[in-house]
């Protein structure tokens, strides 16, 4: 069945490049890709291998799921930020996103190596970790892969950034060694924490540069992932008022990283995970190359783990935001985290209330011209009241042939123009069964918004000297 998906991510062939590079190397099937990290690969057209992806025209995209995972993947588990001060950073996120503190490992629990705080909103878990002085470190850290040296170097280089994307797998040991045998660069071998039925195995491989993909598996998988996060973490006893904090955010929908060159990292990821192409786009899809980026999205068999990668395109009218990211982040890294809300209007109402008191700010809304056509595009799905709310909050609306996507982007979360958050709500695509579930990626990732935004920006620019360079189109 033809499926129109995604996105905010565009695949625009560069002069010489991606497609040619990949196809030229298709004879290398089965050979582990070479991953060039950091800025080493910026601007290079090296001989990346082998597992070809095909940036086909959007209208001809037939999306298939070959069920090609090399090991069993359950879901996103948590996202870990490395920072200089975990208390302050975690509290800002807690307040901005309505995510109460649910577990901690710090001096008060006997951890003299690092301070770690775990926030939760339903299935979404954010972990914030910062080092104590190495001179007082006397015990094994709760997160055994933690390193003072690496953490300090990471924060010095990137500022506030994601260190780890953790995914729950059936067997972290198997996932790690399978990944290594398929070209993954090791970060930490499997370590077993806890005993018997409470045992947890944790292992890490390199994802982007110094960002790791963390495999985590539980001897006895639990539904309540926060209550038995990791041995060494202490649950926070919550009172009734903190229980009521809920902005409607339910889970991590997808993550996206920026890399100087797309082909090597996509091949690398595909090769060691077996993840399949979830979406990819050409310039023809979008009708413009002004977005300044090419993208590809990969997904696990169950499509509950979705990872996108962007590369910059140079020479466009507007400077590529991916290029800006790579400069300010001093290399590749996680660009955004898409958080799925069950009620985006409620989520934004709460988040915007806190924007002026330390919460997150949002990107400027599209010009009014964007909303003039919304009725034509979405009146069968959204009520007049909801469409008005979209305009009020600056929400973008897109559709594929199965569902509808509502999306909005924050401004960068920290000092640098690097990482930001996307808030989304997906409408439609319910799969009947014992429990009604929504098809992953329902409504796409906002691809249609790119051309809509550019159209409306062009109209807007005809009458105003617009400050449009800040508008995210991913
Ligand atoms: Fe996204």
Coordinates of C-alpha atoms and ligand atoms in Angstrom, one line a residue:
X1 CA 0.0 0.0 0.0
X2 CA 1.3 3.4 -0.9
X3 CA 2.0 5.3 2.2
X4 CA 2.8 9.0 2.3
X5 CA 4.8 9.8 5.2
X6 CA 6.9 12.6 6.6
X7 CA 8.1 15.3 6.9
X8 CA 9.8 18.1 8.1
X9 CA 12.7 16.2 6.7
X10 CA 13.6 16.7 3.1
X11 CA 15.8 14.8 0.9
X12 CA 17.4 17.2 -1.5
X13 CA 20.1 15.8 -3.8
X14 CA 23.2 17.9 -3.6
X15 CA 25.5 18.4 -6.5
X16 CA 27.2 15.1 -6.9
X17 CA 26.4 13.4 -3.7
X18 CA 24.3 11.3 -1.7
X19 CA 22.5 9.3 -4.3
X20 CA 25.5 8.9 -6.5
X21 CA 27.8 8.2 -3.6
X22 CA 25.4 5.5 -2.3
X23 CA 24.7 3.8 -5.6
X24 CA 28.3 3.8 -6.6
X25 CA 29.0 1.8 -3.5
X26 CA 26.2 -0.7 -3.8
X27 CA 28.6 -3.5 -4.6
X28 CA 29.8 -3.5 -1.0
X29 CA 26.7 -5.0 0.4
X30 CA 27.5 -6.9 3.6
X31 CA 30.5 -4.9 4.5
X32 CA 30.4 -2.8 7.7
X33 CA 30.2 0.9 7.0
X34 CA 32.9 3.2 8.0
X35 CA 31.6 6.0 10.2
X36 CA 33.5 9.2 10.0
X37 CA 32.8 11.2 13.1
X38 CA 32.8 14.8 14.1
X39 CA 33.7 17.3 11.6
X40 CA 36.0 14.9 9.8
X41 CA 33.5 14.1 7.2
X42 CA 32.2 17.6 6.6
X43 CA 32.4 18.2 2.9
X44 CA 33.9 14.9 2.0
X45 CA 32.6 12.4 -0.5
X46 CA 34.2 9.4 0.7
X47 CA 33.5 5.8 -0.1
X48 CA 30.7 5.1 2.2
X49 CA 29.2 1.6 1.7
X50 CA 26.8 -0.3 1.0
X51 CA 23.3 -0.6 2.4
X52 CA 21.7 1.7 -0.1
X53 CA 18.8 3.9 0.7
X54 CA 16.8 5.3 -2.1
X55 CA 15.7 8.9 -1.9
X56 CA 12.7 8.3 -4.2
X57 CA 10.2 10.9 -5.1
X58 CA 7.7 11.4 -2.4
X59 CA 4.7 10.6 -4.6
X60 CA 6.3 7.3 -5.6
X61 CA 7.4 6.4 -2.1
X62 CA 6.2 2.9 -1.2
X63 CA 6.9 2.5 2.4
X64 CA 7.6 -1.1 3.5
X65 CA 8.6 -2.6 6.7
X66 CA 10.9 -5.5 6.0
X67 CA 11.1 -6.4 9.7
X68 CA 14.8 -6.3 9.4
X69 CA 15.9 -5.6 13.0
X70 CA 19.0 -7.5 14.0
X71 CA 17.8 -7.8 17.6
X72 CA 14.5 -7.3 19.4
X73 CA 13.7 -3.7 20.2
X74 CA 10.8 -2.7 22.5
X75 CA 10.7 1.1 22.7
X76 CA 12.5 4.3 23.7
X77 CA 13.4 4.0 27.3
X78 CA 15.0 7.3 28.4
X79 CA 17.0 10.3 27.2
X80 CA 20.0 11.4 29.2
X81 CA 21.3 14.9 29.2
X82 CA 24.8 15.5 30.4
X83 CA 25.1 18.9 32.1
X84 CA 27.2 20.9 34.5
X85 CA 24.5 21.2 37.2
X86 CA 21.8 18.5 37.1
X87 CA 19.7 20.1 39.9
X88 CA 19.0 23.3 38.0
X89 CA 18.7 21.9 34.6
X90 CA 16.3 19.1 35.6
X91 CA 14.1 21.6 37.5
X92 CA 13.8 23.9 34.5
X93 CA 12.7 20.9 32.4
X94 CA 10.4 19.7 35.1
X95 CA 8.7 23.1 35.3
X96 CA 8.6 23.8 31.6
X97 CA 7.2 20.4 30.6
X98 CA 5.2 19.3 33.6
X99 CA 7.5 16.4 34.3
X100 CA 7.8 15.6 38.1
X101 CA 11.0 14.3 39.6
X102 CA 10.4 10.5 40.1
X103 CA 13.8 9.1 41.0
X104 CA 17.3 10.3 42.0
X105 CA 20.8 9.2 42.6
X106 CA 23.0 11.8 44.3
X107 CA 24.8 12.5 47.5
X108 CA 21.6 12.0 49.5
X109 CA 21.4 8.4 48.2
X110 CA 25.1 7.7 48.7
X111 CA 26.3 8.5 45.2
X112 CA 29.5 10.5 45.4
X113 CA 30.3 10.3 41.7
X114 CA 27.4 12.0 39.9
X115 CA 24.1 13.7 40.5
X116 CA 21.3 12.2 38.4
X117 CA 17.6 13.2 38.4
X118 CA 14.9 11.4 36.5
X119 CA 11.8 13.2 35.3
X120 CA 8.7 11.5 34.0
X121 CA 5.6 12.3 32.1
X122 CA 3.8 9.0 31.4
X123 CA 6.2 7.0 29.3
X124 CA 8.6 9.8 28.7
X125 CA 11.7 9.7 30.9
X126 CA 14.4 12.4 30.9
X127 CA 17.5 11.9 33.0
X128 CA 19.9 14.7 33.9
X129 CA 23.4 13.9 35.1
X130 CA 26.3 16.1 36.3
X131 CA 29.6 15.2 37.8
X132 CA 30.6 15.8 41.4
X133 CA 34.2 16.6 42.1
X134 CA 36.4 13.7 41.0
X135 CA 38.3 14.1 44.3
X136 CA 35.3 13.0 46.4
X137 CA 34.3 10.1 44.2
X138 CA 34.5 7.0 46.4
X139 CA 32.0 4.6 45.0
X140 CA 30.8 3.0 41.8
X141 CA 28.3 5.3 40.1
X142 CA 24.7 4.3 39.6
X143 CA 25.2 4.8 35.9
X144 CA 28.3 2.6 35.4
X145 CA 29.1 4.1 32.1
X146 CA 29.5 7.6 33.6
X147 CA 32.9 9.2 33.3
X148 CA 34.0 12.4 34.9
X149 CA 36.5 13.2 32.1
X150 CA 34.0 12.4 29.3
X151 CA 31.2 14.3 30.9
X152 CA 33.3 17.4 31.5
X153 CA 34.6 17.3 27.9
X154 CA 31.1 16.7 26.6
X155 CA 29.5 19.7 28.3
X156 CA 32.5 21.9 27.6
X157 CA 32.3 21.1 23.9
X158 CA 28.5 21.0 23.4
X159 CA 26.8 23.0 26.2
X160 CA 23.5 21.5 27.1
X161 CA 23.1 18.3 25.0
X162 CA 21.9 14.8 24.9
X163 CA 24.5 12.2 25.8
X164 CA 22.4 9.1 25.5
X165 CA 19.3 7.8 23.6
X166 CA 18.3 4.7 25.6
X167 CA 16.2 2.0 24.1
X168 CA 14.7 -1.0 25.8
X169 CA 15.6 -4.2 24.1
X170 CA 14.9 -7.8 24.9
X171 CA 18.5 -8.6 25.5
X172 CA 21.1 -5.8 25.9
X173 CA 24.0 -8.2 25.8
X174 CA 22.8 -9.7 22.5
X175 CA 22.0 -6.2 21.1
X176 CA 25.5 -5.0 21.9
X177 CA 27.5 -7.9 20.4
X178 CA 25.3 -8.1 17.4
X179 CA 25.8 -4.4 16.8
X180 CA 29.5 -4.7 17.2
X181 CA 29.6 -7.6 14.7
X182 CA 27.8 -5.3 12.3
X183 CA 30.2 -2.4 12.5
X184 CA 29.0 -0.5 15.6
X185 CA 31.7 1.4 17.4
X186 CA 31.7 0.3 21.1
X187 CA 31.2 2.7 23.9
X188 CA 30.6 0.4 26.9
X189 CA 30.3 -3.4 27.0
X190 CA 27.3 -4.9 28.8
X191 CA 27.2 -4.4 32.5
X192 CA 24.8 -6.2 34.8
X193 CA 23.3 -4.1 37.6
X194 CA 21.3 -5.6 40.5
X195 CA 20.6 -9.2 41.1
X196 CA 18.2 -11.9 40.1
X197 CA 14.8 -10.7 39.1
X198 CA 15.8 -7.1 39.5
X199 CA 18.8 -7.4 37.3
X200 CA 19.3 -4.8 34.5
X201 CA 21.8 -5.0 31.7
X202 CA 23.1 -1.8 30.2
X203 CA 25.5 -1.4 27.2
X204 CA 26.3 1.4 24.8
X205 CA 27.5 1.9 21.3
X206 CA 28.3 5.1 19.5
X207 CA 25.4 6.8 17.8
X208 CA 26.6 10.2 16.6
X209 CA 30.1 11.2 17.5
X210 CA 30.1 11.3 21.4
X211 CA 26.3 10.6 21.6
X212 CA 25.6 7.0 22.5
X213 CA 22.8 4.5 21.8
X214 CA 22.2 2.8 25.2
X215 CA 20.7 -0.6 25.2
X216 CA 18.9 -1.5 28.4
X217 CA 17.1 -4.8 29.2
X218 CA 15.4 -5.9 32.4
X219 CA 15.3 -9.5 33.7
X220 CA 11.7 -8.9 34.4
X221 CA 10.4 -6.1 32.2
X222 CA 8.1 -3.9 34.1
X223 CA 5.3 -1.7 33.0
X224 CA 6.3 0.9 35.4
X225 CA 9.7 1.8 34.0
X226 CA 10.2 4.7 36.4
X227 CA 9.7 2.8 39.6
X228 CA 12.6 0.4 38.8
X229 CA 14.7 2.6 36.6
X230 CA 18.2 1.4 37.6
X231 CA 19.5 0.0 40.9
X232 CA 21.0 2.8 42.9
X233 CA 18.2 5.2 42.1
X234 CA 15.8 6.0 44.8
X235 CA 12.1 6.7 44.0
X236 CA 10.7 10.0 45.0
X237 CA 7.7 9.9 47.2
X238 CA 5.3 12.2 45.6
X239 CA 2.5 14.0 47.3
X240 CA -0.9 14.6 45.8
X241 CA -0.1 18.0 44.4
X242 CA 2.9 16.8 42.4
X243 CA 0.8 13.9 41.0
X244 CA -1.5 16.4 39.5
X245 CA 1.3 17.9 37.4
X246 CA 0.6 16.7 33.9
X247 CA 0.7 18.8 30.7
X248 CA -0.5 15.9 28.6
X249 CA 2.9 14.7 27.3
X250 CA 2.9 10.9 26.9
X251 CA 6.0 9.6 25.2
X252 CA 9.0 10.2 23.0
X253 CA 7.8 10.0 19.4
X254 CA 11.1 10.4 17.6
X255 CA 14.6 11.9 17.9
X256 CA 16.6 13.6 15.2
X257 CA 20.3 14.1 14.9
X258 CA 22.5 16.4 12.8
X259 CA 25.5 15.1 11.0
X260 CA 27.8 16.7 8.4
X261 CA 27.0 14.0 5.9
X262 CA 24.0 11.8 5.8
X263 CA 25.0 8.7 3.9
X264 CA 27.7 7.4 6.2
X265 CA 25.7 7.7 9.3
X266 CA 22.5 6.3 7.8
X267 CA 24.5 3.3 6.5
X268 CA 26.2 2.9 9.8
X269 CA 22.9 2.9 11.8
X270 CA 21.1 0.7 9.3
X271 CA 23.9 -1.8 9.3
X272 CA 24.3 -2.3 13.0
X273 CA 20.6 -2.1 14.0
X274 CA 18.8 -3.5 10.9
X275 CA 16.4 -0.5 11.2
X276 CA 14.4 0.2 8.0
X277 CA 13.8 3.4 6.1
X278 CA 10.7 5.0 7.5
X279 CA 10.8 8.1 5.3
X280 CA 13.1 9.9 2.9
X281 CA 12.5 12.8 0.5
X282 CA 13.8 14.5 -2.6
X283 CA 13.7 18.1 -3.6
X284 CA 10.8 17.3 -5.9
X285 CA 8.7 16.4 -2.9
X286 CA 8.9 19.8 -1.5
X287 CA 9.4 22.0 -4.5
X288 CA 12.1 24.0 -2.9
X289 CA 15.6 23.4 -1.7
X290 CA 15.6 26.5 0.6
X291 CA 15.2 24.4 3.7
X292 CA 18.9 23.8 3.6
X293 CA 18.8 20.2 4.7
X294 CA 18.4 16.6 3.5
X295 CA 17.0 14.0 5.8
X296 CA 16.3 10.3 6.3
X297 CA 14.3 8.6 9.0
X298 CA 14.9 5.0 10.3
X299 CA 12.6 2.9 12.4
X300 CA 12.7 -0.3 14.3
X301 CA 10.4 -3.3 13.4
X302 CA 7.6 -2.1 15.7
X303 CA 8.3 1.5 14.6
X304 CA 8.3 2.6 18.3
X305 CA 11.9 3.7 17.9
X306 CA 12.3 6.3 15.2
X307 CA 15.6 8.1 14.6
X308 CA 16.0 10.8 12.0
X309 CA 19.3 12.2 10.6
X310 CA 19.8 15.5 8.9
X311 CA 22.7 16.9 6.9
X312 CA 23.1 20.5 5.8
X313 CA 22.7 21.7 2.2
X314 CA 25.0 24.6 1.3
X315 CA 24.4 27.5 -1.1
X316 CA 20.7 28.0 -0.4
X317 CA 19.2 31.4 0.2
X318 CA 18.9 30.9 3.9
X319 CA 21.9 29.5 5.8
X320 CA 21.3 25.9 6.7
X321 CA 20.2 25.6 10.3
X322 CA 22.0 22.2 10.3
X323 CA 25.3 24.0 9.5
X324 CA 24.6 26.4 12.3
X325 CA 23.9 23.5 14.7
X326 CA 27.1 21.7 13.7
X327 CA 29.2 24.8 14.3
X328 CA 27.7 25.7 17.7
X329 CA 27.6 22.1 18.9
X330 CA 31.1 21.5 17.7
X331 CA 30.1 18.5 15.7
X332 CA 27.2 16.1 15.4
X333 CA 24.6 15.6 18.0
X334 CA 20.9 15.3 18.8
X335 CA 19.0 18.2 17.2
X336 CA 15.5 17.7 18.5
X337 CA 13.3 15.4 20.6
X338 CA 9.7 15.1 19.5
X339 CA 7.3 14.7 22.4
X340 CA 3.9 13.3 21.7
X341 CA 1.0 14.9 23.5
X342 CA -2.5 13.5 23.9
X343 CA -3.9 17.1 23.9
X344 CA -1.5 19.6 22.3
X345 CA -3.7 22.5 23.2
X346 CA -3.6 21.7 26.9
X347 CA 0.2 21.0 26.6
X348 CA 0.8 24.4 24.9
X349 CA -1.4 26.3 27.3
X350 CA 0.6 25.0 30.2
X351 CA 4.0 25.4 28.5
X352 CA 3.4 28.9 27.3
X353 CA 2.2 29.9 30.7
X354 CA 5.7 29.1 31.9
X355 CA 7.6 30.6 29.0
X356 CA 8.1 33.9 30.8
X357 CA 9.0 32.3 34.1
X358 CA 11.9 30.1 33.1
X359 CA 10.0 27.7 30.8
X360 CA 10.7 27.1 27.1
X361 CA 9.9 29.7 24.4
X362 CA 8.5 28.8 21.1
X363 CA 9.6 29.7 17.5
X364 CA 7.7 32.5 16.0
X365 CA 4.3 31.4 14.5
X366 CA 3.9 31.2 10.7
X367 CA 2.4 34.3 9.1
X368 CA -1.4 34.6 9.1
X369 CA -1.4 33.5 5.4
X370 CA -0.5 30.0 6.6
X371 CA -3.9 29.8 8.4
X372 CA -6.0 31.2 5.6
X373 CA -5.8 27.8 3.8
X374 CA -6.1 25.7 6.9
X375 CA -9.8 25.3 6.6
X376 CA -9.4 23.8 3.1
X377 CA -6.8 21.4 4.4
X378 CA -8.2 20.3 7.8
X379 CA -11.9 21.2 8.2
X380 CA -12.9 17.5 8.1
X381 CA -10.6 16.7 11.0
X382 CA -10.5 19.8 13.2
X383 CA -13.4 21.9 14.4
X384 CA -13.4 25.7 13.9
X385 CA -12.5 26.1 17.5
X386 CA -9.5 23.8 17.1
X387 CA -8.3 25.6 14.0
X388 CA -8.6 28.9 15.8
X389 CA -6.6 27.4 18.6
X390 CA -3.9 26.3 16.1
X391 CA -3.6 29.9 14.9
X392 CA -3.6 31.2 18.5
X393 CA -0.7 28.8 19.5
X394 CA 1.1 28.9 16.2
X395 CA 0.6 25.1 15.6
X396 CA 1.4 23.7 12.2
X397 CA -0.9 21.2 10.7
X398 CA 0.0 18.5 8.2
X399 CA -1.6 15.3 6.8
X400 CA -0.7 12.1 5.1
X401 CA -3.2 9.7 3.5
X402 CA -3.9 8.2 6.9
X403 CA -3.8 10.8 9.6
X404 CA -3.2 14.3 10.7
X405 CA -0.2 15.8 12.5
X406 CA -0.2 18.9 14.7
X407 CA 3.3 20.2 15.5
X408 CA 5.2 23.1 17.0
X409 CA 8.8 23.8 17.9
X410 CA 10.5 25.4 20.8
X411 CA 13.4 27.8 20.5
X412 CA 16.7 26.2 21.4
X413 CA 16.7 25.0 25.0
X414 CA 20.0 26.4 26.1
X415 CA 22.5 29.1 25.3
X416 CA 23.5 27.8 21.9
X417 CA 21.3 27.5 18.8
X418 CA 21.4 23.7 19.0
X419 CA 18.9 21.3 20.7
X420 CA 15.2 22.1 20.7
X421 CA 11.9 20.3 21.4
X422 CA 9.0 19.5 19.1
X423 CA 5.6 19.0 20.6
X424 CA 3.3 16.9 18.4
X425 CA -0.2 15.3 18.5
X426 CA -1.1 12.7 16.0
X427 CA -4.8 12.2 15.0
X428 CA -6.2 9.1 13.4
X429 CA -4.7 5.8 12.3
X430 CA -6.2 3.8 15.3
X431 CA -5.5 0.1 15.0
X432 CA -8.2 -2.0 16.6
X433 CA -7.2 -4.9 18.8
X434 CA -7.2 -5.8 22.5
X435 CA -6.0 -2.3 23.2
X436 CA -6.6 0.4 20.6
X437 CA -3.3 1.7 19.4
X438 CA -2.2 4.4 17.1
X439 CA -0.1 3.6 14.2
X440 CA 3.4 5.0 14.6
X441 CA 4.2 8.0 12.4
X442 CA 0.5 8.6 11.8
X443 CA 0.1 11.9 9.9
X444 CA 3.8 11.9 9.0
X445 CA 6.3 14.3 10.4
X446 CA 5.3 17.6 8.8
X447 CA 6.7 17.4 5.3
X448 CA 3.7 19.2 3.8
X449 CA 4.3 22.1 6.2
X450 CA 7.6 22.8 4.4
X451 CA 6.0 23.9 1.2
X452 CA 3.1 25.5 3.0
X453 CA 5.4 27.5 5.2
X454 CA 7.6 28.6 2.3
X455 CA 4.5 29.6 0.3
X456 CA 3.2 31.6 3.2
X457 CA 6.6 33.1 4.0
X458 CA 7.0 34.2 0.5
X459 CA 3.6 35.9 0.6
X460 CA 4.5 37.5 3.9
X461 CA 7.9 38.7 2.6
X462 CA 6.2 40.5 -0.2
X463 CA 4.8 42.9 2.3
X464 CA 7.2 42.8 5.2
X465 CA 10.9 42.7 5.8
X466 CA 10.4 39.4 7.7
X467 CA 12.7 37.9 10.2
X468 CA 12.1 34.4 8.8
X469 CA 15.5 32.9 9.3
X470 CA 14.3 31.7 12.7
X471 CA 11.5 29.6 11.5
X472 CA 12.1 26.0 11.9
X473 CA 11.0 23.8 9.1
X474 CA 12.0 20.5 10.4
Ligands
LIG1 FE1 10.6 16.0 14.2

